[in-house]
Short mmCIF file of C-alpha atoms in Angstrom, two decimals:
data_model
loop_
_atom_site.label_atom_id
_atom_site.label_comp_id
_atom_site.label_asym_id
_atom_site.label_seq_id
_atom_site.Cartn_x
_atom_site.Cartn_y
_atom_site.Cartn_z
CA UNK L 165 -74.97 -32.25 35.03
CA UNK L 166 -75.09 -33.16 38.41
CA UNK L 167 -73.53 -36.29 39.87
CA UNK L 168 -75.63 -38.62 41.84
CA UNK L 169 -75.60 -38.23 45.44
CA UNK L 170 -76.59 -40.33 48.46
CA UNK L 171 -76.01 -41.65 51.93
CA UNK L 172 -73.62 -44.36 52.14
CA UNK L 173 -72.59 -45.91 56.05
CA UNK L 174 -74.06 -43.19 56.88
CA UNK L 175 -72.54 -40.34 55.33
CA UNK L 176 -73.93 -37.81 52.53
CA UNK L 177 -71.66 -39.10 49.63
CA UNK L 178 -71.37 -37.90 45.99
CA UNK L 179 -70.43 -40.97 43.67
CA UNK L 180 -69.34 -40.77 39.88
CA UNK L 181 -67.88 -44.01 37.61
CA UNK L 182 -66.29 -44.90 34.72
CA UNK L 183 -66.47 -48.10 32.34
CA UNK L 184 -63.77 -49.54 35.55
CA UNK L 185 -64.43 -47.59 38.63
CA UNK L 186 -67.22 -46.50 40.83
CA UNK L 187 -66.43 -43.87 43.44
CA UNK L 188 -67.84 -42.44 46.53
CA UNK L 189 -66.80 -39.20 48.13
CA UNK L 190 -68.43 -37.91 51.23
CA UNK L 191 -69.80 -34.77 51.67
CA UNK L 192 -68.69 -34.24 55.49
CA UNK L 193 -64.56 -34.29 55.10
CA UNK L 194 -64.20 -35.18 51.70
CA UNK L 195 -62.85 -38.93 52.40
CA UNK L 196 -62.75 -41.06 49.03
CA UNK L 197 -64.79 -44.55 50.10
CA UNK L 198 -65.86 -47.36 48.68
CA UNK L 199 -64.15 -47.51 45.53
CA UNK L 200 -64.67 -50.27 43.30
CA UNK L 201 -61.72 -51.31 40.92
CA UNK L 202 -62.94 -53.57 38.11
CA UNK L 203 -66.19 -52.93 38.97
CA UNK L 204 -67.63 -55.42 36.10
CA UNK L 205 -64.83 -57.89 36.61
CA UNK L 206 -64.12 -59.33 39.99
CA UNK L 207 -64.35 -55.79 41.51
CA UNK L 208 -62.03 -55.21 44.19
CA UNK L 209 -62.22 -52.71 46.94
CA UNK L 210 -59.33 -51.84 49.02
CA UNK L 211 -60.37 -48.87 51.22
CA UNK L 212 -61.61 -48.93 55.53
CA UNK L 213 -64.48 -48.52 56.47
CA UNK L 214 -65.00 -47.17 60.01
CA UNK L 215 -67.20 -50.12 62.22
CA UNK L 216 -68.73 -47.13 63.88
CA UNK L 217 -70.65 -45.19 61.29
CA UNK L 218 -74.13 -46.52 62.36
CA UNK L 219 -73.55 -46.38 66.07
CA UNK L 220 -75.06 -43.75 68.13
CA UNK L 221 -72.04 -42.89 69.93
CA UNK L 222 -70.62 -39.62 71.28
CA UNK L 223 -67.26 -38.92 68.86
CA UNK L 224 -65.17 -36.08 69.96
CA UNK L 225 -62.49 -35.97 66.92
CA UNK L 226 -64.38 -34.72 64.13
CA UNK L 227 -62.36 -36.55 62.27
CA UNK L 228 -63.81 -40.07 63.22
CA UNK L 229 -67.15 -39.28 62.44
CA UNK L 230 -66.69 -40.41 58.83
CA UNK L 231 -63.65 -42.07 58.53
CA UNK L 232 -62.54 -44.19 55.76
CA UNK L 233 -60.48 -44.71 52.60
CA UNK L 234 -58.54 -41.74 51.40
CA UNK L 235 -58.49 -37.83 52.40
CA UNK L 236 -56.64 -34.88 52.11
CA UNK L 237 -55.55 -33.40 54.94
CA UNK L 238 -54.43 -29.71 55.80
CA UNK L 239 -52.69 -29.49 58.21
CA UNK L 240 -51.52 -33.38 58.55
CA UNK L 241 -51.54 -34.83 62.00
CA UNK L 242 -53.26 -34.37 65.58
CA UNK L 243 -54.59 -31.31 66.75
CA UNK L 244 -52.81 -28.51 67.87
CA UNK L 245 -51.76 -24.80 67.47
CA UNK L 246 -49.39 -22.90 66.01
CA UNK L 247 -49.13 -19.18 66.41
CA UNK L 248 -53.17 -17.86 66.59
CA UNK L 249 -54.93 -20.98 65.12
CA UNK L 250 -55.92 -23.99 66.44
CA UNK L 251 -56.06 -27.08 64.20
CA UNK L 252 -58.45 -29.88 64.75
CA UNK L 253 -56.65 -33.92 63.95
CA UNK L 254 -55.98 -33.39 60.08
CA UNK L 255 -57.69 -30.39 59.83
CA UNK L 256 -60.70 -28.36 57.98
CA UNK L 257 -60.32 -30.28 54.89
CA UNK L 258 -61.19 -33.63 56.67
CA UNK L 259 -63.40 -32.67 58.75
CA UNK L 260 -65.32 -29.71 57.16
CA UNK L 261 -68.04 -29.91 54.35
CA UNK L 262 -67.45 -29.49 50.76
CA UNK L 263 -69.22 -28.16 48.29
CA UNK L 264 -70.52 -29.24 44.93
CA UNK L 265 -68.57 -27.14 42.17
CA UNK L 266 -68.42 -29.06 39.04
CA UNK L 267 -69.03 -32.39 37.03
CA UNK L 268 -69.49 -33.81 34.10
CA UNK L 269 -67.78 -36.01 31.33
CA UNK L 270 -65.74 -34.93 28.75
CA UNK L 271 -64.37 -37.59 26.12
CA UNK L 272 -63.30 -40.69 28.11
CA UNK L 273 -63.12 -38.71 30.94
CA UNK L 274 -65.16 -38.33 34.28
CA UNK L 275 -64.77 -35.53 36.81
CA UNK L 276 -65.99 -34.54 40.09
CA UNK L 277 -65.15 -30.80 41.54
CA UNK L 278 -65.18 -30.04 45.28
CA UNK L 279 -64.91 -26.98 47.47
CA UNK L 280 -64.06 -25.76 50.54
CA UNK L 281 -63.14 -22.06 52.13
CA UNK L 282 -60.87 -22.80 55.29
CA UNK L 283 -61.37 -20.75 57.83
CA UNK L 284 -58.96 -21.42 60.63
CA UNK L 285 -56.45 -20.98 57.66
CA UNK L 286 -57.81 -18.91 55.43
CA UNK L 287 -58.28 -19.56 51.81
CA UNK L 288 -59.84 -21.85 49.11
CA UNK L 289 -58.86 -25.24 48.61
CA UNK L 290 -60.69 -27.37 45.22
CA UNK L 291 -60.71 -31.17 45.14
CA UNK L 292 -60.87 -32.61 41.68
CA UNK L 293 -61.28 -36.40 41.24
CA UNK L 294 -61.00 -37.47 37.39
CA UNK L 295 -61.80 -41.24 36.03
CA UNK L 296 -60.14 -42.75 32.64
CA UNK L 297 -62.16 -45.19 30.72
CA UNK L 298 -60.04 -48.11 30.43
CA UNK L 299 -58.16 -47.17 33.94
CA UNK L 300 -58.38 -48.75 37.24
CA UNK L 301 -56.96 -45.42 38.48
CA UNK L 302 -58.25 -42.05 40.63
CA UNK L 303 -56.51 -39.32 39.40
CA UNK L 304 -56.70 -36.42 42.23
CA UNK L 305 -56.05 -33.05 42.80
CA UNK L 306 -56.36 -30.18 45.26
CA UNK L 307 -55.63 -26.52 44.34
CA UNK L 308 -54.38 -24.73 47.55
CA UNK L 309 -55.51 -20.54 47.08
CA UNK L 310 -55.38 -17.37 48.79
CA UNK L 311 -53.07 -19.28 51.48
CA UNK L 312 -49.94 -18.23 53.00
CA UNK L 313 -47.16 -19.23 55.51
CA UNK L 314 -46.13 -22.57 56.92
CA UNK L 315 -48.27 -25.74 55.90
CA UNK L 316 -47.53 -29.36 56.67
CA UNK L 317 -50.18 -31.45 54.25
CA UNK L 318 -50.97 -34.54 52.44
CA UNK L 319 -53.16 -37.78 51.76
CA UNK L 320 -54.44 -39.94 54.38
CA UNK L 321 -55.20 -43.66 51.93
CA UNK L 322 -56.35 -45.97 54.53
CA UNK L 323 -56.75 -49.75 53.45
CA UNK L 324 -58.53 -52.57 54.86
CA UNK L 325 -56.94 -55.95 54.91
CA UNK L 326 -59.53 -58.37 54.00
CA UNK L 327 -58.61 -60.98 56.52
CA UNK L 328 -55.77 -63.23 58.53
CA UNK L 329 -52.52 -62.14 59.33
CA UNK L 330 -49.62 -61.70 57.27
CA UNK L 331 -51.39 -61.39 53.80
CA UNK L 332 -51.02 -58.10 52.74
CA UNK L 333 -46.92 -57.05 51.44
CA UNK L 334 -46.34 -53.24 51.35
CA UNK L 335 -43.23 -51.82 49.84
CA UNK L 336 -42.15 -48.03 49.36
CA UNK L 337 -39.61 -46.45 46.29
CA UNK L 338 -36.44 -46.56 47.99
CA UNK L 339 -36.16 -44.57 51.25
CA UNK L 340 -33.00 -43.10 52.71
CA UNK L 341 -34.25 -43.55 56.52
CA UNK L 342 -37.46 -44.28 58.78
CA UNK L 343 -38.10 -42.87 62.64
CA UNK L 344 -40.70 -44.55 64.60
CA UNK L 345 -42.99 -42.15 67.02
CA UNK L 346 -40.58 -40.13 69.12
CA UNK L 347 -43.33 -38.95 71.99
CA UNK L 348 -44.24 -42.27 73.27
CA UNK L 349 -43.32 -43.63 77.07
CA UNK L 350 -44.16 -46.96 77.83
CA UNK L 351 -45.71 -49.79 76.42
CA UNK L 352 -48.80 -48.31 76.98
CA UNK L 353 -50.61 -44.29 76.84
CA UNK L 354 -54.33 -43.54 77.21
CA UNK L 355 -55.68 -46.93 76.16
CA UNK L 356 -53.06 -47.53 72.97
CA UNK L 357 -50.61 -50.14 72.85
CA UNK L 358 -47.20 -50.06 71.03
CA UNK L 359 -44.79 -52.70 69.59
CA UNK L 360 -42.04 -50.15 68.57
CA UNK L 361 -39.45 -48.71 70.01
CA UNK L 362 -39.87 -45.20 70.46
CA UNK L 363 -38.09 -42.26 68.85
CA UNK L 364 -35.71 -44.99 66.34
CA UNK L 365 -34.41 -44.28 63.41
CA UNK L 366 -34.09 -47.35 60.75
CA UNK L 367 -32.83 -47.73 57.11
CA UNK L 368 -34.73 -50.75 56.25
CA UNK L 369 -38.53 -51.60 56.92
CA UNK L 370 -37.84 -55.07 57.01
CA UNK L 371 -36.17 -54.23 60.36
CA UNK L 372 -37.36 -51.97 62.87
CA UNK L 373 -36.71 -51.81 66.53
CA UNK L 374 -39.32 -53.15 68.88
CA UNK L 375 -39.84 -52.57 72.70
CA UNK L 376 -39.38 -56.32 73.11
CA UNK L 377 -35.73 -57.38 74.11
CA UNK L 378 -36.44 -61.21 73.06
CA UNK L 379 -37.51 -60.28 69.40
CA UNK L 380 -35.91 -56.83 68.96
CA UNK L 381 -36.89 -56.09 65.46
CA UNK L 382 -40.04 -56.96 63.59
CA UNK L 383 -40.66 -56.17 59.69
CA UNK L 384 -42.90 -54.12 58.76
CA UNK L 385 -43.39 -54.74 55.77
CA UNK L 386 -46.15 -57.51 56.08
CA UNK L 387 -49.38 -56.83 57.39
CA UNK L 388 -51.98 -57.86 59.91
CA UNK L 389 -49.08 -58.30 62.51
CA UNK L 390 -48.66 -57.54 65.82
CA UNK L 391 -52.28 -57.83 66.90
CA UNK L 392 -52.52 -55.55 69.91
CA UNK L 393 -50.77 -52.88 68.84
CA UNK L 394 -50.95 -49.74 67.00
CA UNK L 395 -47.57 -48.17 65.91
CA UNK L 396 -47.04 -45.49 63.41
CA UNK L 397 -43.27 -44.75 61.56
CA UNK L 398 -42.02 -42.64 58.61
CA UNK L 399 -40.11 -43.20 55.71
CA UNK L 400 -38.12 -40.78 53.95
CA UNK L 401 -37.84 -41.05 49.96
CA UNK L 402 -34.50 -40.15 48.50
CA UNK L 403 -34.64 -37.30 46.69
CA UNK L 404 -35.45 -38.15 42.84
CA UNK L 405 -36.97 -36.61 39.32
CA UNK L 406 -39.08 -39.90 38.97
CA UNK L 407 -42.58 -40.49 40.72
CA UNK L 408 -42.32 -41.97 44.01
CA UNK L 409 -45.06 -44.80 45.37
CA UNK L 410 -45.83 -47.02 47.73
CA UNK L 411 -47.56 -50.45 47.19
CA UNK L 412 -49.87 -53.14 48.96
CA UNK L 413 -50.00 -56.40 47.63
CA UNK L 414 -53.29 -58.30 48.71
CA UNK L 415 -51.97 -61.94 48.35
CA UNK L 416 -54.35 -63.73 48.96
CA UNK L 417 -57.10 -61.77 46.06
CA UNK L 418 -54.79 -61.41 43.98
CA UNK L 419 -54.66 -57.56 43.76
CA UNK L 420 -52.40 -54.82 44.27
CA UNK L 421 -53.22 -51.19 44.97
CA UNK L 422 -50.60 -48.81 44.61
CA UNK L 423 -50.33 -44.93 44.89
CA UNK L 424 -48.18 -42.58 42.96
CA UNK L 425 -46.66 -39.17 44.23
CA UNK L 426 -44.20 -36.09 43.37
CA UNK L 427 -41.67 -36.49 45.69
CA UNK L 428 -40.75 -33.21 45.64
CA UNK L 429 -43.75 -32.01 47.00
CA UNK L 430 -44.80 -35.09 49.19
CA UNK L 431 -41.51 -36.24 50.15
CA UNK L 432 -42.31 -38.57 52.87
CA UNK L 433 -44.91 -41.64 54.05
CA UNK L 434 -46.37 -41.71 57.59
CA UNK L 435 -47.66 -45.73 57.81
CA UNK L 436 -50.06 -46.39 60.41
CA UNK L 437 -50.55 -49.49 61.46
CA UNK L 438 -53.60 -50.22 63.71
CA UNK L 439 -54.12 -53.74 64.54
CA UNK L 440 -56.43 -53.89 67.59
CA UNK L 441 -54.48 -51.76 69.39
CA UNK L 442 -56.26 -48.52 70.80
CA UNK L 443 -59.36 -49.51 72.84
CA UNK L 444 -60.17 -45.97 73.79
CA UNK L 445 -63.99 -45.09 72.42
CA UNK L 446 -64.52 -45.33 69.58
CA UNK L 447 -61.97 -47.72 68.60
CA UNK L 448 -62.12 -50.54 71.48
CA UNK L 449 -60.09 -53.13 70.19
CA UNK L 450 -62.03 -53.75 67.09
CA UNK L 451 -60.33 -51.89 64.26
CA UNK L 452 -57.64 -53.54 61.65
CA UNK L 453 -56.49 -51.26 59.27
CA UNK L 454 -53.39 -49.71 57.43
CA UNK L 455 -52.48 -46.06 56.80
CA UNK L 456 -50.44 -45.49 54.24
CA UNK L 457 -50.23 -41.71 53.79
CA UNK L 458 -47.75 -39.53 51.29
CA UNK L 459 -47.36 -36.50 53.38
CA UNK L 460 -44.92 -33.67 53.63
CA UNK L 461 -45.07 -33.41 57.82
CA UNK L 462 -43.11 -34.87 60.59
CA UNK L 463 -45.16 -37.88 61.61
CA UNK L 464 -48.67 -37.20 62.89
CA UNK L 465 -47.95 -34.81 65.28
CA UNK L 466 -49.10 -31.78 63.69
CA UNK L 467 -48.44 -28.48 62.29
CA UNK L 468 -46.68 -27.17 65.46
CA UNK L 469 -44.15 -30.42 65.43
CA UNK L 470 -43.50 -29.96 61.47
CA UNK L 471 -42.81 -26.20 61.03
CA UNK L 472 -39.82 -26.34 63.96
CA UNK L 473 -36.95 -28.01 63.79
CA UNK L 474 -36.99 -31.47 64.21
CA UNK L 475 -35.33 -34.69 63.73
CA UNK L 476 -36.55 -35.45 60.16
CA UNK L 477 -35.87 -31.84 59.14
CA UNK L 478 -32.34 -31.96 60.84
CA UNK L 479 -31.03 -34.38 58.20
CA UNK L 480 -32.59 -32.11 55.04
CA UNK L 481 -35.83 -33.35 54.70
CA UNK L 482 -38.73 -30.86 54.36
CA UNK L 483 -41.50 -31.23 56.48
CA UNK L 484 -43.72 -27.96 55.52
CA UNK L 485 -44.73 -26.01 52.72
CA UNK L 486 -44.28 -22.38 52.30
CA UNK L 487 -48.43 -21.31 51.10
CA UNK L 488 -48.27 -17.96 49.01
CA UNK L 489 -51.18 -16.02 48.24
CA UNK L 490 -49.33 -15.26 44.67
CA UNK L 491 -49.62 -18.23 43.61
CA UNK L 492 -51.27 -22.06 43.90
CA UNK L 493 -49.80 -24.72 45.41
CA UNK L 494 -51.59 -28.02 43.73
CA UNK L 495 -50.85 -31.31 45.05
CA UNK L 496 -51.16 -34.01 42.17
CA UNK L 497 -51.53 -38.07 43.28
CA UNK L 498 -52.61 -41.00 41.85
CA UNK L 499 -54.27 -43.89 43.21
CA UNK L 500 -55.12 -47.16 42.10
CA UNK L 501 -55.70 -51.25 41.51
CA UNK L 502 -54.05 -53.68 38.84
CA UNK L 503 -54.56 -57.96 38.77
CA UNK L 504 -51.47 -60.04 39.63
CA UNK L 505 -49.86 -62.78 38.20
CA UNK L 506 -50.09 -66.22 40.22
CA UNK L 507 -46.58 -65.59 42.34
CA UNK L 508 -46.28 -62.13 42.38
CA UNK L 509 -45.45 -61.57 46.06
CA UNK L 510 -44.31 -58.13 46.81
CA UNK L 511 -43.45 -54.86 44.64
CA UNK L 512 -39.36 -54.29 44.46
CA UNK L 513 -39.67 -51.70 41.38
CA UNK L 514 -42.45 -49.64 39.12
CA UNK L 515 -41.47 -48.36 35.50
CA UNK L 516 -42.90 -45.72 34.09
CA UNK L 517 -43.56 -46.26 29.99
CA UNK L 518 -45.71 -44.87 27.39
CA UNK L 519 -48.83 -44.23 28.89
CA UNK L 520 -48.47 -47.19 31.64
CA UNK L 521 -47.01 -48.15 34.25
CA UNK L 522 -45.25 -51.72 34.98
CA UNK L 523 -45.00 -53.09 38.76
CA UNK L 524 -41.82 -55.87 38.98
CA UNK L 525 -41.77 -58.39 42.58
CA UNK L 526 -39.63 -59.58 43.89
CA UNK L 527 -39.99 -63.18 42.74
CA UNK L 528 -39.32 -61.65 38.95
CA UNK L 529 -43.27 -61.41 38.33
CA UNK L 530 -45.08 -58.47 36.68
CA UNK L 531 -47.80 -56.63 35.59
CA UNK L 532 -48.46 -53.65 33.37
CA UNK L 533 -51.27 -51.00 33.65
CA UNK L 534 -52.50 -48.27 31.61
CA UNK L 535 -51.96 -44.97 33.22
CA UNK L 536 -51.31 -41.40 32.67
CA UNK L 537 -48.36 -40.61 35.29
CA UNK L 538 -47.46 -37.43 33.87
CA UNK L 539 -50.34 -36.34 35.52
CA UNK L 540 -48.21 -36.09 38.94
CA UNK L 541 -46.34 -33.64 37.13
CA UNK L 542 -48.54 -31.35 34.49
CA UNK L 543 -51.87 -32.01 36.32
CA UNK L 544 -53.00 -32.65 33.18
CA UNK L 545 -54.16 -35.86 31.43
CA UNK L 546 -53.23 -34.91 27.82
CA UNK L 547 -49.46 -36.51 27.10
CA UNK L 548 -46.92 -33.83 27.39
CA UNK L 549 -44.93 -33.05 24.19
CA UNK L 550 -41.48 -34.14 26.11
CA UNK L 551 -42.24 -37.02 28.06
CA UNK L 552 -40.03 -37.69 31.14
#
């Protein structure tokens, strides 16, 4: 079988479904966009969409050219080198071109196979994308092979807002701290703007330090806000057996899209926050979007910045992974949508149960999904024997 394939904003995309979900993947950097939850019921589509994709327009980081929704990248952060190789912003696995390997249905099950042979970095890396029947959920994987040494990695979901200001709520499992970016000077660099104060730690995203003395903290955990600005922090998830995730409750719709992790192997999540704020080309002013990105890396700034010691690293957090040629590394991560009760303002907990998954607000609301979250564990969708 071979999936069906074609150009969407302007990228070469390969696009498979389920009875719930339609999803596109794009040939050039593997980034996961549109996807449609409830795709025959009020569907709902949470993923960016770059404003630039049918402009003509000179685009030096490879990794603009067809930005949106989510993508694995390896290394995570902005270009630089370490030792002999140079790394382009989020490197060869966002920016490269993946080939067709495998799909096809089996059961209730759809899948999609990717690869890619890194050079800079050599070795193999597969992306497998499976959709449940009966699941507003994207179950993904990437197999890391034939790769050794230091590697900081992980997924890039960005989301668009739909709208005004202050009608999106994102929450995160509990952390035990945040830093905001620790290379900035000023208020302003190159053509971006910042809000935060630079190089801060925080325990609490509901209050974190801003450059302005007359309202010194702002809370981040509400989004548009801050128009102007682009900022980008990182929370650290205390160490725990049970998935970690981070939500974003879409008020207003009356959706929330959530995304599930290992916290052992992602043990971190960079959120960027760009609200009008970098008016460099191609940006200028006109982009509104959130980044909320499970990674194990310090911040965005690279493979270089991760691998030596540094402030998140200092206080026992790891910010690499140590590739072997011996064995795979596979990165397991779940992403996905579920309807909200009338109230439901902002995720405070998620329960894992038999075969679902129950999200619990803050004002005492919830809502219960169907959803294979061993998968973050076995990379399998068959129910383990002993359940966790």
């Amino acid at each position: 079988m071979v999936p069906e394939k074609k150009t969407l904003f302007s990228q070469p995309s390969w696009i498979i479904r389920s009875d719930e979900v339609e999803l596109a993947v794009t040939e050039l950097g593997g980034h996961m966009a549109p996807v449609t939850f409830f795709r025959n019921d009020r569907p709902f589509e949470p993923y960016y969409i770059n404003p630039w994709y049918a402009e003509d327009i000179p685009i030096d980081t490879p990794v603009l050219k067809p930005l949106r929704g989510d993508f694995f990248c390896m290394p995570f952060g902005e270009r630089n080198s370490y030792r002999e190789e140079v790394h382009e912003v989020h490197g060869e696995t966002a920016t490269g071109y993946w080939s067709l390997a495998n799909y096809g249905r089996t059961g209730n099950v759809v899948s999609l196979s990717l690869t890619m042979e890194t050079k800079v970095r050599p070795g193999r890396t597969t992306k497998i994308l499976r959709l449940v029947d009966g699941h507003n959920a994207v179950y993904c994987q990437h197999i890391l092979e034939g790769y050794s040494g230091k590697m900081c990695l992980g997924h890039h979901a960005t989301l668009d807002p739909h709208g005004e200001a202050d009608t999106m709520n994102i929450s995160v499992s509990p952390i035990k701290f945040g830093l905001t970016n620790p290379h900035l000077t000023g208020q302003e660099n190159n053509g971006e703007y910042y809000a935060l104060e630079s190089n801060k730690s925080f325990k609490n995203l509901e209050k974190v330090p801003t450059m302005w003395k007359e309202y010194p903290y702002d809370d981040l955990t509400v989004f548009p806000r801050r128009r102007g600005f682009v900022d980008i922090v990182q929370v650290y998830n205390k160490k725990k057996k049970k998935p970690g995730w981070v939500c974003a409750v879409y008020i207003k719709e009356g959706f929330l899209w959530y995304a599930l992790k290992d916290p052992r192997i992602l043990p971190s999540t960079v959120i960027w926050m760009e609200n009008h704020g970098r008016h460099q080309p191609p940006w200028n002013g006109r982009n509104c979007c959130i980044g909320l990105e499970d990674v194990c890396a310090y911040l965005a700034l690279g493979l270089r910045e991760s691998v030596r010691k540094n402030r998140a690293s200092e206080k026992g957090v790891p910010t690499y992974l140590n590739l072997s040629e011996k064995r795979p590394t596979v990165i397991n991560y779940i992403q996905g949508a579920a309807k909200i009760p009338k109230g439901f303002d902002k995720v405070r907990k998620v329960k894992m149960g038999q075969g679902e998954v129950t999200f619990l607000s803050y004002s005492e609301k919830s809502v219960t999904v169907p959803l294979y979250h061993w998968f973050l564990y076995t990379g399998s969708l068959e129910e383990p024997k002993d359940t966790f």
